[in-house]
Tab-separated table of C-alpha atoms in Angstrom:
chain	number	residue	atom	x	y	z
F	1	UNK	CA	-35.119	-43.922	105.839
F	2	UNK	CA	-38.818	-44.245	106.624
F	3	UNK	CA	-40.784	-40.969	106.780
F	4	UNK	CA	-44.574	-40.274	107.357
F	5	UNK	CA	-47.361	-38.797	105.315
F	6	UNK	CA	-50.558	-36.840	105.943
F	7	UNK	CA	-53.197	-37.999	108.493
F	8	UNK	CA	-56.977	-38.022	107.925
F	9	UNK	CA	-60.076	-37.971	109.813
F	10	UNK	CA	-60.340	-41.783	110.202
F	11	UNK	CA	-57.154	-41.857	112.157
F	12	UNK	CA	-56.123	-40.689	115.574
F	13	UNK	CA	-53.856	-37.858	114.762
F	14	UNK	CA	-53.954	-35.677	118.195
F	15	UNK	CA	-51.688	-37.887	120.239
F	16	UNK	CA	-49.663	-38.718	117.219
F	17	UNK	CA	-49.152	-34.962	116.573
F	18	UNK	CA	-48.267	-34.387	120.116
F	19	UNK	CA	-45.528	-36.987	119.929
F	20	UNK	CA	-44.199	-35.526	116.704
F	21	UNK	CA	-43.910	-32.092	118.358
F	22	UNK	CA	-42.185	-33.563	121.310
F	23	UNK	CA	-39.523	-34.823	118.694
F	24	UNK	CA	-39.414	-31.856	116.687
F	25	UNK	CA	-38.974	-28.966	119.186
F	26	UNK	CA	-36.091	-30.499	121.250
F	27	UNK	CA	-34.360	-31.713	117.902
F	28	UNK	CA	-34.672	-28.213	116.421
F	29	UNK	CA	-33.321	-26.572	119.447
F	30	UNK	CA	-30.538	-29.046	119.887
F	31	UNK	CA	-29.373	-28.839	116.317
F	32	UNK	CA	-29.477	-25.061	116.524
F	33	UNK	CA	-27.471	-25.109	119.685
F	34	UNK	CA	-24.814	-27.320	118.436
F	35	UNK	CA	-24.576	-25.395	115.161
F	36	UNK	CA	-23.980	-22.185	117.212
F	37	UNK	CA	-21.298	-23.791	119.005
F	38	UNK	CA	-19.731	-25.105	116.049
F	39	UNK	CA	-20.265	-21.963	113.783
F	40	UNK	CA	-16.719	-21.548	112.954
F	41	UNK	CA	-16.207	-25.031	111.731
F	42	UNK	CA	-19.570	-24.740	109.825
F	43	UNK	CA	-18.547	-21.601	108.177
F	44	UNK	CA	-15.235	-23.272	107.186
F	45	UNK	CA	-16.932	-26.339	105.559
F	46	UNK	CA	-20.007	-24.249	104.379
F	47	UNK	CA	-19.532	-25.028	100.573
F	48	UNK	CA	-19.023	-28.655	100.961
F	49	UNK	CA	-21.851	-28.952	103.360
F	50	UNK	CA	-24.213	-27.121	100.983
F	51	UNK	CA	-23.074	-29.451	98.198
F	52	UNK	CA	-23.753	-32.530	100.457
F	53	UNK	CA	-27.123	-31.175	101.234
F	54	UNK	CA	-28.004	-30.464	97.699
F	55	UNK	CA	-27.014	-34.023	96.705
F	56	UNK	CA	-28.934	-35.356	99.565
F	57	UNK	CA	-32.078	-33.418	98.547
F	58	UNK	CA	-31.843	-34.777	95.101
F	59	UNK	CA	-31.599	-38.393	96.021
F	60	UNK	CA	-34.380	-37.911	98.753
F	61	UNK	CA	-36.698	-36.987	95.947
F	62	UNK	CA	-36.737	-40.665	94.841
F	63	UNK	CA	-38.472	-42.314	97.651
F	64	UNK	CA	-40.106	-45.934	97.841
F	65	UNK	CA	-43.659	-45.985	99.123
F	66	UNK	CA	-44.305	-48.674	101.646
F	67	UNK	CA	-47.216	-48.991	104.089
F	68	UNK	CA	-50.007	-46.336	104.993
F	69	UNK	CA	-48.173	-43.588	103.408
F	70	UNK	CA	-44.846	-44.274	104.921
F	71	UNK	CA	-42.039	-43.942	102.356
F	72	UNK	CA	-38.331	-44.917	102.529
F	73	UNK	CA	-35.945	-42.561	101.204
F	74	UNK	CA	-32.767	-43.567	99.340
F	75	UNK	CA	-30.409	-40.742	100.836
F	76	UNK	CA	-29.344	-43.022	103.407
F	77	UNK	CA	-25.797	-43.956	102.197
F	78	UNK	CA	-25.228	-40.170	101.654
F	79	UNK	CA	-26.206	-39.346	105.048
F	80	UNK	CA	-23.974	-42.113	106.643
F	81	UNK	CA	-21.212	-40.748	104.608
F	82	UNK	CA	-21.796	-37.272	106.039
F	83	UNK	CA	-22.016	-38.607	109.408
F	84	UNK	CA	-18.600	-40.274	109.242
F	85	UNK	CA	-16.856	-37.380	107.520
F	86	UNK	CA	-18.203	-34.497	109.663
F	87	UNK	CA	-18.779	-33.841	113.146
F	88	UNK	CA	-22.271	-34.365	114.648
F	89	UNK	CA	-23.236	-30.669	114.475
F	90	UNK	CA	-22.497	-30.483	110.841
F	91	UNK	CA	-23.832	-33.727	109.911
F	92	UNK	CA	-27.100	-33.046	111.728
F	93	UNK	CA	-27.546	-29.770	109.986
F	94	UNK	CA	-27.118	-31.314	106.560
F	95	UNK	CA	-29.707	-33.911	107.393
F	96	UNK	CA	-32.159	-31.478	108.678
F	97	UNK	CA	-31.926	-29.062	105.757
F	98	UNK	CA	-31.201	-31.992	102.977
F	99	UNK	CA	-34.171	-34.241	104.026
F	100	UNK	CA	-36.510	-33.062	101.201
F	101	UNK	CA	-39.719	-35.229	100.594
F	102	UNK	CA	-41.570	-34.726	97.181
F	103	UNK	CA	-44.895	-34.745	99.231
F	104	UNK	CA	-43.905	-31.305	100.815
F	105	UNK	CA	-44.208	-29.916	97.393
F	106	UNK	CA	-47.700	-31.497	96.711
F	107	UNK	CA	-49.177	-30.480	100.095
F	108	UNK	CA	-49.447	-34.238	101.009
F	109	UNK	CA	-47.859	-33.579	104.454
F	110	UNK	CA	-48.652	-31.040	107.067
F	111	UNK	CA	-46.082	-28.773	108.248
F	112	UNK	CA	-45.774	-30.670	111.535
F	113	UNK	CA	-45.176	-33.991	109.761
F	114	UNK	CA	-42.776	-32.479	107.409
F	115	UNK	CA	-40.713	-31.043	110.327
F	116	UNK	CA	-41.119	-34.502	111.965
F	117	UNK	CA	-39.656	-36.343	109.108
F	118	UNK	CA	-36.684	-33.970	109.085
F	119	UNK	CA	-36.097	-33.902	112.655
F	120	UNK	CA	-36.090	-37.719	113.055
F	121	UNK	CA	-33.654	-38.079	110.277
F	122	UNK	CA	-31.282	-35.285	111.738
F	123	UNK	CA	-31.726	-36.869	115.237
F	124	UNK	CA	-30.632	-40.434	113.668
F	125	UNK	CA	-27.736	-38.901	112.015
F	126	UNK	CA	-26.598	-36.867	114.986
F	127	UNK	CA	-26.734	-40.014	117.158
F	128	UNK	CA	-24.829	-42.069	114.422
F	129	UNK	CA	-22.111	-39.503	113.886
F	130	UNK	CA	-21.722	-39.213	117.814
F	131	UNK	CA	-21.307	-42.929	118.062
F	132	UNK	CA	-18.828	-43.076	115.067
F	133	UNK	CA	-16.570	-40.316	116.044
F	134	UNK	CA	-16.515	-41.751	119.618
F	135	UNK	CA	-14.648	-44.872	118.424
F	136	UNK	CA	-12.953	-43.909	115.147
F	137	UNK	CA	-12.123	-41.475	112.486
F	138	UNK	CA	-12.859	-41.866	108.802
F	139	UNK	CA	-9.047	-41.576	107.822
F	140	UNK	CA	-8.141	-44.568	109.955
F	141	UNK	CA	-7.677	-48.253	108.589
F	142	UNK	CA	-10.652	-50.186	107.408
F	143	UNK	CA	-10.402	-52.727	110.077
F	144	UNK	CA	-11.229	-49.940	112.469
F	145	UNK	CA	-13.661	-47.763	110.389
F	146	UNK	CA	-15.843	-50.420	109.047
F	147	UNK	CA	-16.975	-51.943	112.506
F	148	UNK	CA	-17.583	-48.421	113.842
F	149	UNK	CA	-19.473	-47.387	110.605
F	150	UNK	CA	-21.634	-50.556	110.951
F	151	UNK	CA	-22.497	-49.649	114.543
F	152	UNK	CA	-23.363	-46.053	113.436
F	153	UNK	CA	-25.660	-47.546	110.772
F	154	UNK	CA	-27.432	-49.621	113.317
F	155	UNK	CA	-27.913	-46.726	115.586
F	156	UNK	CA	-29.206	-44.431	112.826
F	157	UNK	CA	-31.538	-47.321	111.561
F	158	UNK	CA	-32.969	-48.139	114.997
F	159	UNK	CA	-33.723	-44.351	115.926
F	160	UNK	CA	-35.304	-43.708	112.512
F	161	UNK	CA	-37.494	-46.839	112.470
F	162	UNK	CA	-38.346	-46.528	116.104
F	163	UNK	CA	-39.545	-42.958	115.851
F	164	UNK	CA	-41.533	-43.441	112.714
F	165	UNK	CA	-43.295	-46.699	114.086
F	166	UNK	CA	-44.389	-44.944	117.296
F	167	UNK	CA	-46.033	-42.138	115.111
F	168	UNK	CA	-47.716	-44.659	112.847
F	169	UNK	CA	-48.926	-46.807	115.688
F	170	UNK	CA	-50.443	-43.783	117.343
F	171	UNK	CA	-51.845	-42.267	114.077
F	172	UNK	CA	-53.392	-45.451	112.898
F	173	UNK	CA	-54.377	-47.146	116.291
F	174	UNK	CA	-52.388	-50.155	115.588
F	175	UNK	CA	-50.058	-51.801	118.038
F	176	UNK	CA	-46.405	-50.891	118.015
F	177	UNK	CA	-45.256	-54.313	116.941
F	178	UNK	CA	-47.514	-54.416	113.989
F	179	UNK	CA	-46.485	-51.105	112.887
F	180	UNK	CA	-42.841	-52.398	113.131
F	181	UNK	CA	-43.654	-55.643	111.332
F	182	UNK	CA	-45.367	-53.713	108.401
F	183	UNK	CA	-42.424	-51.204	108.146
F	184	UNK	CA	-39.947	-53.837	108.291
F	185	UNK	CA	-41.426	-56.435	105.783
F	186	UNK	CA	-39.091	-59.217	105.806
F	187	UNK	CA	-37.133	-58.029	108.650
F	188	UNK	CA	-33.699	-59.895	107.867
F	189	UNK	CA	-33.837	-58.746	104.336
F	190	UNK	CA	-34.572	-55.194	105.186
F	191	UNK	CA	-31.842	-54.991	107.826
F	192	UNK	CA	-29.241	-56.464	105.449
F	193	UNK	CA	-30.272	-54.034	102.902
F	194	UNK	CA	-29.596	-51.025	105.288
F	195	UNK	CA	-26.354	-52.478	106.496
F	196	UNK	CA	-25.398	-52.865	102.710
F	197	UNK	CA	-26.339	-49.168	102.168
F	198	UNK	CA	-24.376	-48.322	105.362
F	199	UNK	CA	-21.254	-50.045	103.635
F	200	UNK	CA	-21.911	-47.966	100.507
F	201	UNK	CA	-21.961	-44.889	102.531
F	202	UNK	CA	-18.650	-46.019	104.373
F	203	UNK	CA	-16.990	-46.487	100.850
F	204	UNK	CA	-18.110	-43.069	99.802
F	205	UNK	CA	-16.665	-41.486	102.897
F	206	UNK	CA	-13.295	-43.309	102.407
F	207	UNK	CA	-13.151	-42.295	98.827
F	208	UNK	CA	-14.162	-38.675	99.575
F	209	UNK	CA	-10.983	-38.425	101.797
F	210	UNK	CA	-8.644	-39.719	98.936
F	211	UNK	CA	-6.470	-36.954	97.498
F	212	UNK	CA	-7.952	-35.658	94.280
F	213	UNK	CA	-11.189	-37.485	94.666
F	214	UNK	CA	-13.671	-35.499	96.895
F	215	UNK	CA	-17.066	-35.005	95.986
F	216	UNK	CA	-16.678	-36.789	92.690
F	217	UNK	CA	-16.767	-40.057	94.666
F	218	UNK	CA	-20.509	-39.598	94.951
F	219	UNK	CA	-20.755	-40.716	91.226
F	220	UNK	CA	-19.609	-44.128	92.397
F	221	UNK	CA	-22.680	-44.603	94.526
F	222	UNK	CA	-25.409	-43.332	92.231
F	223	UNK	CA	-25.683	-46.637	90.281
F	224	UNK	CA	-25.826	-48.676	93.474
F	225	UNK	CA	-28.472	-46.352	94.838
F	226	UNK	CA	-30.721	-46.635	91.764
F	227	UNK	CA	-30.223	-50.475	91.931
F	228	UNK	CA	-31.120	-50.547	95.640
F	229	UNK	CA	-34.274	-48.544	94.904
F	230	UNK	CA	-35.427	-51.169	92.277
F	231	UNK	CA	-34.606	-53.845	94.855
F	232	UNK	CA	-36.865	-52.114	97.340
F	233	UNK	CA	-39.462	-52.091	94.877
F	234	UNK	CA	-39.060	-55.639	93.927
F	235	UNK	CA	-39.105	-56.734	97.465
F	236	UNK	CA	-42.281	-54.745	98.186
F	237	UNK	CA	-43.906	-56.190	95.122
F	238	UNK	CA	-42.928	-59.792	96.232
F	239	UNK	CA	-44.488	-59.305	99.790
F	240	UNK	CA	-47.635	-57.945	98.352
F	241	UNK	CA	-48.071	-60.810	95.982
F	242	UNK	CA	-47.226	-63.220	98.943
F	243	UNK	CA	-49.931	-61.506	100.886
F	244	UNK	CA	-52.429	-61.726	98.117
F	245	UNK	CA	-51.663	-65.448	97.714
F	246	UNK	CA	-52.264	-66.136	101.293
F	247	UNK	CA	-55.549	-64.148	101.246
F	248	UNK	CA	-56.731	-66.182	98.338
F	249	UNK	CA	-55.737	-69.388	99.988
F	250	UNK	CA	-57.760	-68.495	103.051
F	251	UNK	CA	-60.825	-67.625	100.807
F	252	UNK	CA	-60.592	-70.740	99.034
F	253	UNK	CA	-60.184	-72.839	102.251
F	254	UNK	CA	-63.139	-70.986	103.796
F	255	UNK	CA	-65.307	-71.910	100.593
F	256	UNK	CA	-64.217	-75.470	100.737
F	257	UNK	CA	-65.162	-75.885	104.399
F	258	UNK	CA	-68.426	-74.173	103.654
F	259	UNK	CA	-69.234	-76.476	100.760
F	260	UNK	CA	-68.240	-79.450	102.942
F	261	UNK	CA	-70.597	-78.373	105.783
F	262	UNK	CA	-73.465	-77.976	103.090
F	263	UNK	CA	-72.868	-81.477	101.721
F	264	UNK	CA	-73.104	-82.937	105.395
F	265	UNK	CA	-76.276	-81.149	105.860
F	266	UNK	CA	-77.892	-82.385	102.627
F	267	UNK	CA	-77.116	-85.847	104.059
């Protein structure tokens, strides 16, 4: 899931920080309110929620850097699984507390940016969990669970991408469509990748509910997560190589045109 980094003096951070604050405050209040209402259920599931939070935090410490300090975390399948297994209040709480960013430990993000990154993830998980539980339960057959899970994945993906794109657009003074394009890269591949990770999260949630399996099901997704991380790196490297080739082609074309003009002038 994309997250943002630290702003500098060359950007326009004031309006971006204001937008971030408008996301953070309602989200924190909303999650706290829902947690209070579901306090009994949270206490009952506290141990497992803590385990999911720790696992998510561990995976989140392996992000993929993309554009302008934005990073894509690899905890997406785990958070989708949490969103399917638990009710929205519990799932959003795990997302809020488990969405660690290695840049937090290095001082590379401000407190507000760190809270924004956590809040937009929690908000996306809250919405995706609400959508899923409105139409299905993870214990139901695959024919009902999978479509609902894919819908929840799209909701999560859209909210996360949209909020980060708005902040990047405001902070770097670029048009929103350009921020979206840069974050998406090759849009179809990016979307397919996230849908694939959503399916991994769904499989994880179904395995978790099997008798005698439980949290050990996480082992089944560690290898795919590492593979997905490498694929993200490879995809980004190919995009950068493609852009570099395009830039070189433009330079060569400009030189060729200039040389042709100089020949005509000599004549």
